PDB file of C-alpha atoms in Angstrom:
ATOM      1  CA  MET A 118      15.290   0.871  24.609  1.00  0.00           C
ATOM      2  CA  PRO A 119      14.349  -2.546  24.236  1.00  0.00           C
ATOM      3  CA  LYS A 120      17.311  -4.986  23.657  1.00  0.00           C
ATOM      4  CA  ARG A 121      19.476  -5.937  20.999  1.00  0.00           C
ATOM      5  CA  THR A 122      18.334  -9.586  19.615  1.00  0.00           C
ATOM      6  CA  GLY A 123      19.806  -9.440  16.556  1.00  0.00           C
ATOM      7  CA  PRO A 124      20.042  -8.496  12.351  1.00  0.00           C
ATOM      8  CA  LEU A 125      17.395  -8.886  10.273  1.00  0.00           C
ATOM      9  CA  GLU A 126      17.249 -10.735   7.037  1.00  0.00           C
ATOM     10  CA  MET A 127      18.142  -8.142   4.143  1.00  0.00           C
ATOM     11  CA  ARG A 128      15.658  -7.988   1.065  1.00  0.00           C
ATOM     12  CA  LEU A 129      17.975  -7.033  -1.963  1.00  0.00           C
ATOM     13  CA  TRP A 130      16.512  -5.861  -5.545  1.00  0.00           C
ATOM     14  CA  GLY A 131      14.632  -7.781  -7.427  1.00  0.00           C
ATOM     15  CA  ASP A 132      12.000  -8.631  -4.014  1.00  0.00           C
ATOM     16  CA  PRO A 133       8.627  -7.108  -5.125  1.00  0.00           C
ATOM     17  CA  VAL A 134       8.502  -5.940  -0.452  1.00  0.00           C
ATOM     18  CA  LEU A 135      10.965  -2.596  -1.916  1.00  0.00           C
ATOM     19  CA  ARG A 136       8.519  -1.975  -4.507  1.00  0.00           C
ATOM     20  CA  ARG A 137       5.299  -1.572  -2.009  1.00  0.00           C
ATOM     21  CA  PRO A 138       4.384   1.736  -0.678  1.00  0.00           C
ATOM     22  CA  CYS A 139       4.029   1.518   3.092  1.00  0.00           C
ATOM     23  CA  VAL A 140       1.612   2.000   5.818  1.00  0.00           C
ATOM     24  CA  PRO A 141       1.666   4.535   8.396  1.00  0.00           C
ATOM     25  CA  VAL A 142       2.541   3.217  11.573  1.00  0.00           C
ATOM     26  CA  THR A 143      -0.200   3.887  14.653  1.00  0.00           C
ATOM     27  CA  VAL A 144       1.270   3.007  17.713  1.00  0.00           C
ATOM     28  CA  VAL A 145       5.174   3.767  18.623  1.00  0.00           C
ATOM     29  CA  ASP A 146       6.101   1.162  21.279  1.00  0.00           C
ATOM     30  CA  ASP A 147       8.462  -0.914  23.163  1.00  0.00           C
ATOM     31  CA  ALA A 148       7.285  -3.213  19.854  1.00  0.00           C
ATOM     32  CA  LEU A 149       7.804  -0.789  17.298  1.00  0.00           C
ATOM     33  CA  ARG A 150      11.259  -0.441  19.324  1.00  0.00           C
ATOM     34  CA  ALA A 151      12.847  -3.569  18.730  1.00  0.00           C
ATOM     35  CA  VAL A 152      12.185  -3.283  15.177  1.00  0.00           C
ATOM     36  CA  ALA A 153      14.164   0.272  15.606  1.00  0.00           C
ATOM     37  CA  ILE A 154      16.927  -1.350  17.162  1.00  0.00           C
ATOM     38  CA  GLN A 155      17.299  -4.408  15.189  1.00  0.00           C
ATOM     39  CA  MET A 156      16.797  -2.395  12.019  1.00  0.00           C
ATOM     40  CA  LEU A 157      19.667  -0.575  13.416  1.00  0.00           C
ATOM     41  CA  GLU A 158      21.828  -3.499  14.442  1.00  0.00           C
ATOM     42  CA  THR A 159      21.437  -4.658  10.838  1.00  0.00           C
ATOM     43  CA  MET A 160      22.564  -1.467   8.839  1.00  0.00           C
ATOM     44  CA  TYR A 161      26.022  -1.453  11.342  1.00  0.00           C
ATOM     45  CA  ASN A 162      26.258  -4.513  10.664  1.00  0.00           C
ATOM     46  CA  ALA A 163      26.090  -3.660   6.885  1.00  0.00           C
ATOM     47  CA  ASN A 164      27.896  -0.951   7.395  1.00  0.00           C
ATOM     48  CA  GLY A 165      25.298   1.276   5.778  1.00  0.00           C
ATOM     49  CA  VAL A 166      23.612   4.828   7.316  1.00  0.00           C
ATOM     50  CA  GLY A 167      20.578   4.390   6.879  1.00  0.00           C
ATOM     51  CA  LEU A 168      18.003   1.363   6.315  1.00  0.00           C
ATOM     52  CA  ALA A 169      14.081   1.515   5.755  1.00  0.00           C
ATOM     53  CA  ALA A 170      11.628  -1.180   7.275  1.00  0.00           C
ATOM     54  CA  PRO A 171      10.712  -2.465   3.533  1.00  0.00           C
ATOM     55  CA  GLN A 172      14.619  -3.094   2.664  1.00  0.00           C
ATOM     56  CA  VAL A 173      14.178  -6.166   6.282  1.00  0.00           C
ATOM     57  CA  GLY A 174      10.618  -7.345   5.174  1.00  0.00           C
ATOM     58  CA  ARG A 175       7.856  -4.808   6.919  1.00  0.00           C
ATOM     59  CA  ASN A 176       5.418  -1.997   5.574  1.00  0.00           C
ATOM     60  CA  ASP A 177       5.634  -0.350   8.200  1.00  0.00           C
ATOM     61  CA  ARG A 178       6.394   3.656   7.508  1.00  0.00           C
ATOM     62  CA  LEU A 179       9.570   3.617   9.890  1.00  0.00           C
ATOM     63  CA  CYS A 180      13.572   3.954   8.788  1.00  0.00           C
ATOM     64  CA  VAL A 181      16.625   4.831  10.821  1.00  0.00           C
ATOM     65  CA  ILE A 182      19.114   7.012   9.710  1.00  0.00           C
ATOM     66  CA  ASP A 183      23.751   7.053  11.377  1.00  0.00           C
ATOM     67  CA  VAL A 184      25.046   9.207   9.008  1.00  0.00           C
ATOM     68  CA  PRO A 185      29.137   9.650  11.531  1.00  0.00           C
ATOM     69  CA  SER A 186      30.208  13.100  10.810  1.00  0.00           C
ATOM     70  CA  ASP A 187      33.416  11.936  10.160  1.00  0.00           C
ATOM     71  CA  ALA A 188      31.523  11.006   6.510  1.00  0.00           C
ATOM     72  CA  GLU A 189      29.771  14.037   6.317  1.00  0.00           C
ATOM     73  CA  LYS A 190      31.731  16.468   3.527  1.00  0.00           C
ATOM     74  CA  GLU A 191      33.931  19.174   6.215  1.00  0.00           C
ATOM     75  CA  GLU A 192      31.100  21.976   4.602  1.00  0.00           C
ATOM     76  CA  TYR A 193      27.916  20.263   5.847  1.00  0.00           C
ATOM     77  CA  VAL A 194      29.288  19.097   9.890  1.00  0.00           C
ATOM     78  CA  GLU A 195      28.758  22.259  11.866  1.00  0.00           C
ATOM     79  CA  ALA A 196      24.904  22.204   9.579  1.00  0.00           C
ATOM     80  CA  ASN A 197      24.490  19.582  10.200  1.00  0.00           C
ATOM     81  CA  ALA A 198      25.586  18.979  14.230  1.00  0.00           C
ATOM     82  CA  ALA A 199      22.040  19.350  16.160  1.00  0.00           C
ATOM     83  CA  ILE A 200      20.834  16.396  14.649  1.00  0.00           C
ATOM     84  CA  PRO A 201      21.046  14.288  16.579  1.00  0.00           C
ATOM     85  CA  MET A 202      22.285  10.665  15.689  1.00  0.00           C
ATOM     86  CA  PRO A 203      20.316   7.912  15.543  1.00  0.00           C
ATOM     87  CA  LEU A 204      17.414   9.062  14.216  1.00  0.00           C
ATOM     88  CA  VAL A 205      14.813   6.169  14.308  1.00  0.00           C
ATOM     89  CA  MET A 206      11.882   7.958  12.136  1.00  0.00           C
ATOM     90  CA  VAL A 207       8.474   7.411  12.441  1.00  0.00           C
ATOM     91  CA  ASN A 208       5.945   7.378   9.775  1.00  0.00           C
ATOM     92  CA  PRO A 209       8.588  10.434   8.388  1.00  0.00           C
ATOM     93  CA  GLU A 210       8.194  13.307   5.524  1.00  0.00           C
ATOM     94  CA  ILE A 211       9.777  15.937   3.954  1.00  0.00           C
ATOM     95  CA  LEU A 212       8.758  19.354   3.871  1.00  0.00           C
ATOM     96  CA  THR A 213      11.370  20.933   1.811  1.00  0.00           C
ATOM     97  CA  ARG A 214      13.419  20.149  -0.559  1.00  0.00           C
ATOM     98  CA  GLU A 215      16.453  23.605  -1.704  1.00  0.00           C
ATOM     99  CA  GLY A 216      18.968  23.569  -4.103  1.00  0.00           C
ATOM    100  CA  GLU A 217      20.500  20.200  -5.759  1.00  0.00           C
ATOM    101  CA  GLN A 218      23.891  18.111  -5.913  1.00  0.00           C
ATOM    102  CA  THR A 219      24.926  14.959  -7.460  1.00  0.00           C
ATOM    103  CA  ASP A 220      27.127  12.250  -5.840  1.00  0.00           C
ATOM    104  CA  GLU A 221      27.312   8.537  -5.943  1.00  0.00           C
ATOM    105  CA  GLU A 222      24.811   6.290  -4.265  1.00  0.00           C
ATOM    106  CA  GLY A 223      24.296   3.171  -3.500  1.00  0.00           C
ATOM    107  CA  CYS A 224      21.906   1.027  -0.977  1.00  0.00           C
ATOM    108  CA  LEU A 225      22.055  -2.405   1.014  1.00  0.00           C
ATOM    109  CA  SER A 226      19.413  -3.994  -1.100  1.00  0.00           C
ATOM    110  CA  PHE A 227      21.782  -3.690  -4.218  1.00  0.00           C
ATOM    111  CA  PRO A 228      25.249  -5.097  -3.213  1.00  0.00           C
ATOM    112  CA  SER A 229      28.064  -3.164  -4.588  1.00  0.00           C
ATOM    113  CA  ILE A 230      25.794  -1.508  -7.533  1.00  0.00           C
ATOM    114  CA  HIS A 231      26.788   2.330  -7.330  1.00  0.00           C
ATOM    115  CA  ALA A 232      25.293   5.583  -9.706  1.00  0.00           C
ATOM    116  CA  PRO A 233      25.444   9.075  -9.713  1.00  0.00           C
ATOM    117  CA  VAL A 234      21.956   9.896  -8.111  1.00  0.00           C
ATOM    118  CA  THR A 235      20.709  13.732  -8.122  1.00  0.00           C
ATOM    119  CA  ARG A 236      18.793  14.787  -5.183  1.00  0.00           C
ATOM    120  CA  ALA A 237      18.016  17.621  -3.246  1.00  0.00           C
ATOM    121  CA  ASP A 238      21.268  19.655  -1.393  1.00  0.00           C
ATOM    122  CA  LYS A 239      18.982  20.626   1.444  1.00  0.00           C
ATOM    123  CA  VAL A 240      15.875  19.114   2.895  1.00  0.00           C
ATOM    124  CA  SER A 241      13.314  20.208   6.230  1.00  0.00           C
ATOM    125  CA  PHE A 242      12.094  17.085   7.668  1.00  0.00           C
ATOM    126  CA  THR A 243       9.490  15.830  10.723  1.00  0.00           C
ATOM    127  CA  PHE A 244       8.647  12.528  12.385  1.00  0.00           C
ATOM    128  CA  LEU A 245       8.207  10.840  14.880  1.00  0.00           C
ATOM    129  CA  ASP A 246      11.070   9.449  17.136  1.00  0.00           C
ATOM    130  CA  GLN A 247      10.930   6.059  18.767  1.00  0.00           C
ATOM    131  CA  ASN A 248       9.358   7.497  21.641  1.00  0.00           C
ATOM    132  CA  GLY A 249       6.294   9.426  20.078  1.00  0.00           C
ATOM    133  CA  GLU A 250       7.517  12.663  20.020  1.00  0.00           C
ATOM    134  CA  ARG A 251       7.551  15.067  17.051  1.00  0.00           C
ATOM    135  CA  ARG A 252      11.072  16.260  15.638  1.00  0.00           C
ATOM    136  CA  THR A 253      11.820  18.979  12.915  1.00  0.00           C
ATOM    137  CA  TYR A 254      14.868  19.144  11.362  1.00  0.00           C
ATOM    138  CA  THR A 255      16.577  20.976   8.296  1.00  0.00           C
ATOM    139  CA  ALA A 256      19.875  18.376   6.995  1.00  0.00           C
ATOM    140  CA  HIS A 257      22.210  19.400   4.414  1.00  0.00           C
ATOM    141  CA  GLY A 258      24.847  17.347   2.217  1.00  0.00           C
ATOM    142  CA  LEU A 259      24.374  13.088   3.396  1.00  0.00           C
ATOM    143  CA  LEU A 260      22.607  13.198   5.881  1.00  0.00           C
ATOM    144  CA  ALA A 261      19.653  14.828   3.645  1.00  0.00           C
ATOM    145  CA  ARG A 262      20.706  12.844   0.494  1.00  0.00           C
ATOM    146  CA  ALA A 263      19.887   9.367   2.862  1.00  0.00           C
ATOM    147  CA  VAL A 264      16.876  11.453   4.219  1.00  0.00           C
ATOM    148  CA  GLN A 265      15.925  11.842   0.892  1.00  0.00           C
ATOM    149  CA  HIS A 266      16.631   7.684   0.252  1.00  0.00           C
ATOM    150  CA  GLU A 267      15.748   6.027   3.152  1.00  0.00           C
ATOM    151  CA  LEU A 268      11.906   7.990   3.128  1.00  0.00           C
ATOM    152  CA  GLU A 269      11.981   7.214  -1.087  1.00  0.00           C
ATOM    153  CA  HIS A 270      11.771   3.175  -0.217  1.00  0.00           C
ATOM    154  CA  LEU A 271       8.364   3.998   2.203  1.00  0.00           C
ATOM    155  CA  ASP A 272       7.049   5.101  -1.066  1.00  0.00           C
ATOM    156  CA  GLY A 273       8.525   1.876  -2.556  1.00  0.00           C
ATOM    157  CA  HIS A 274      10.634   3.298  -4.776  1.00  0.00           C
ATOM    158  CA  VAL A 275      14.283   2.656  -5.116  1.00  0.00           C
ATOM    159  CA  PHE A 276      17.178   4.756  -6.033  1.00  0.00           C
ATOM    160  CA  ILE A 277      17.770   3.763  -9.334  1.00  0.00           C
ATOM    161  CA  ASP A 278      14.596   5.774  -9.999  1.00  0.00           C
ATOM    162  CA  ASN A 279      16.398   8.503 -10.044  1.00  0.00           C
ATOM    163  CA  LEU A 280      18.184   7.490 -13.191  1.00  0.00           C
ATOM    164  CA  ALA A 281      18.091   8.796 -16.755  1.00  0.00           C
ATOM    165  CA  ASP A 282      20.858   5.888 -18.180  1.00  0.00           C
ATOM    166  CA  LYS A 283      20.134   2.752 -16.167  1.00  0.00           C
ATOM    167  CA  THR A 284      22.797   1.400 -18.703  1.00  0.00           C
ATOM    168  CA  PRO A 285      26.422   1.446 -17.175  1.00  0.00           C
ATOM    169  CA  ILE A 286      24.669  -0.445 -14.147  1.00  0.00           C
ATOM    170  CA  ALA A 287      22.153  -2.614 -16.370  1.00  0.00           C
ATOM    171  CA  VAL A 288      23.664  -5.973 -16.283  1.00  0.00           C
ATOM    172  CA  LYS A 289      24.481  -5.675 -13.086  1.00  0.00           C
ATOM    173  CA  LEU A 290      20.617  -5.307 -11.505  1.00  0.00           C
ATOM    174  CA  ASP A 291      19.017  -7.659 -13.651  1.00  0.00           C
ATOM    175  CA  LYS A 292      21.827 -10.518 -12.553  1.00  0.00           C
ATOM    176  CA  LEU A 293      20.814  -9.264  -8.937  1.00  0.00           C
ATOM    177  CA  GLU A 294      16.853  -9.320  -9.642  1.00  0.00           C
ATOM    178  CA  ALA A 295      16.515 -12.596 -10.929  1.00  0.00           C
ATOM    179  CA  LYS A 296      19.126 -14.133  -8.207  1.00  0.00           C
ATOM    180  CA  THR A 297      17.330 -13.367  -5.782  1.00  0.00           C
ATOM    181  CA  LYS A 298      13.653 -14.112  -7.596  1.00  0.00           C
ATOM    182  CA  ARG A 299      14.976 -17.336  -7.913  1.00  0.00           C
ATOM    183  CA  ARG A 300      15.888 -17.356  -4.617  1.00  0.00           C
ATOM    184  CA  LEU A 301      12.301 -16.109  -3.651  1.00  0.00           C
ATOM    185  CA  GLY A 302      10.663 -19.044  -5.979  1.00  0.00           C
ATOM    186  CA  LEU A 303       9.065 -16.384  -7.940  1.00  0.00           C
TER     187      LEU A 303
END
């Protein structure tokens, strides 16, 4: 992979880029790999476990995930052991969803905002890796949650779209959106 060039600017709630569906990547090349490295660095710098291209202002169907085994619930560590971290996922798709889990979820584009979100407990997904090779895995627990979360970003959706009641976080959401729009001149 190309060498690191530094973290990217994180796009926050209120930035229209977070609502734009991404376009499929047509070529996996050194330029895309360089972006993936920057995305990983940005994600690690922010202590995240996943990051999608729109969160750094890009419109590519590209996301990165790195769920450390010590962050995963014990029952899922072995189930996810065959999935190499970090994942660089180009044009990812979820194939199947099973079960249900509800847990607190946050997002790097929504700093200090968390809410309970219900998602599938197990997902099978496919993508092209950083070398353009097709990969297919089945993930459980936090990794399954991260895959679903990041792929939603690629479709112009954000985690708060899954909340039945935004009331507990409404004030924080409104403040963040207003601050972001002021900064962007919107």
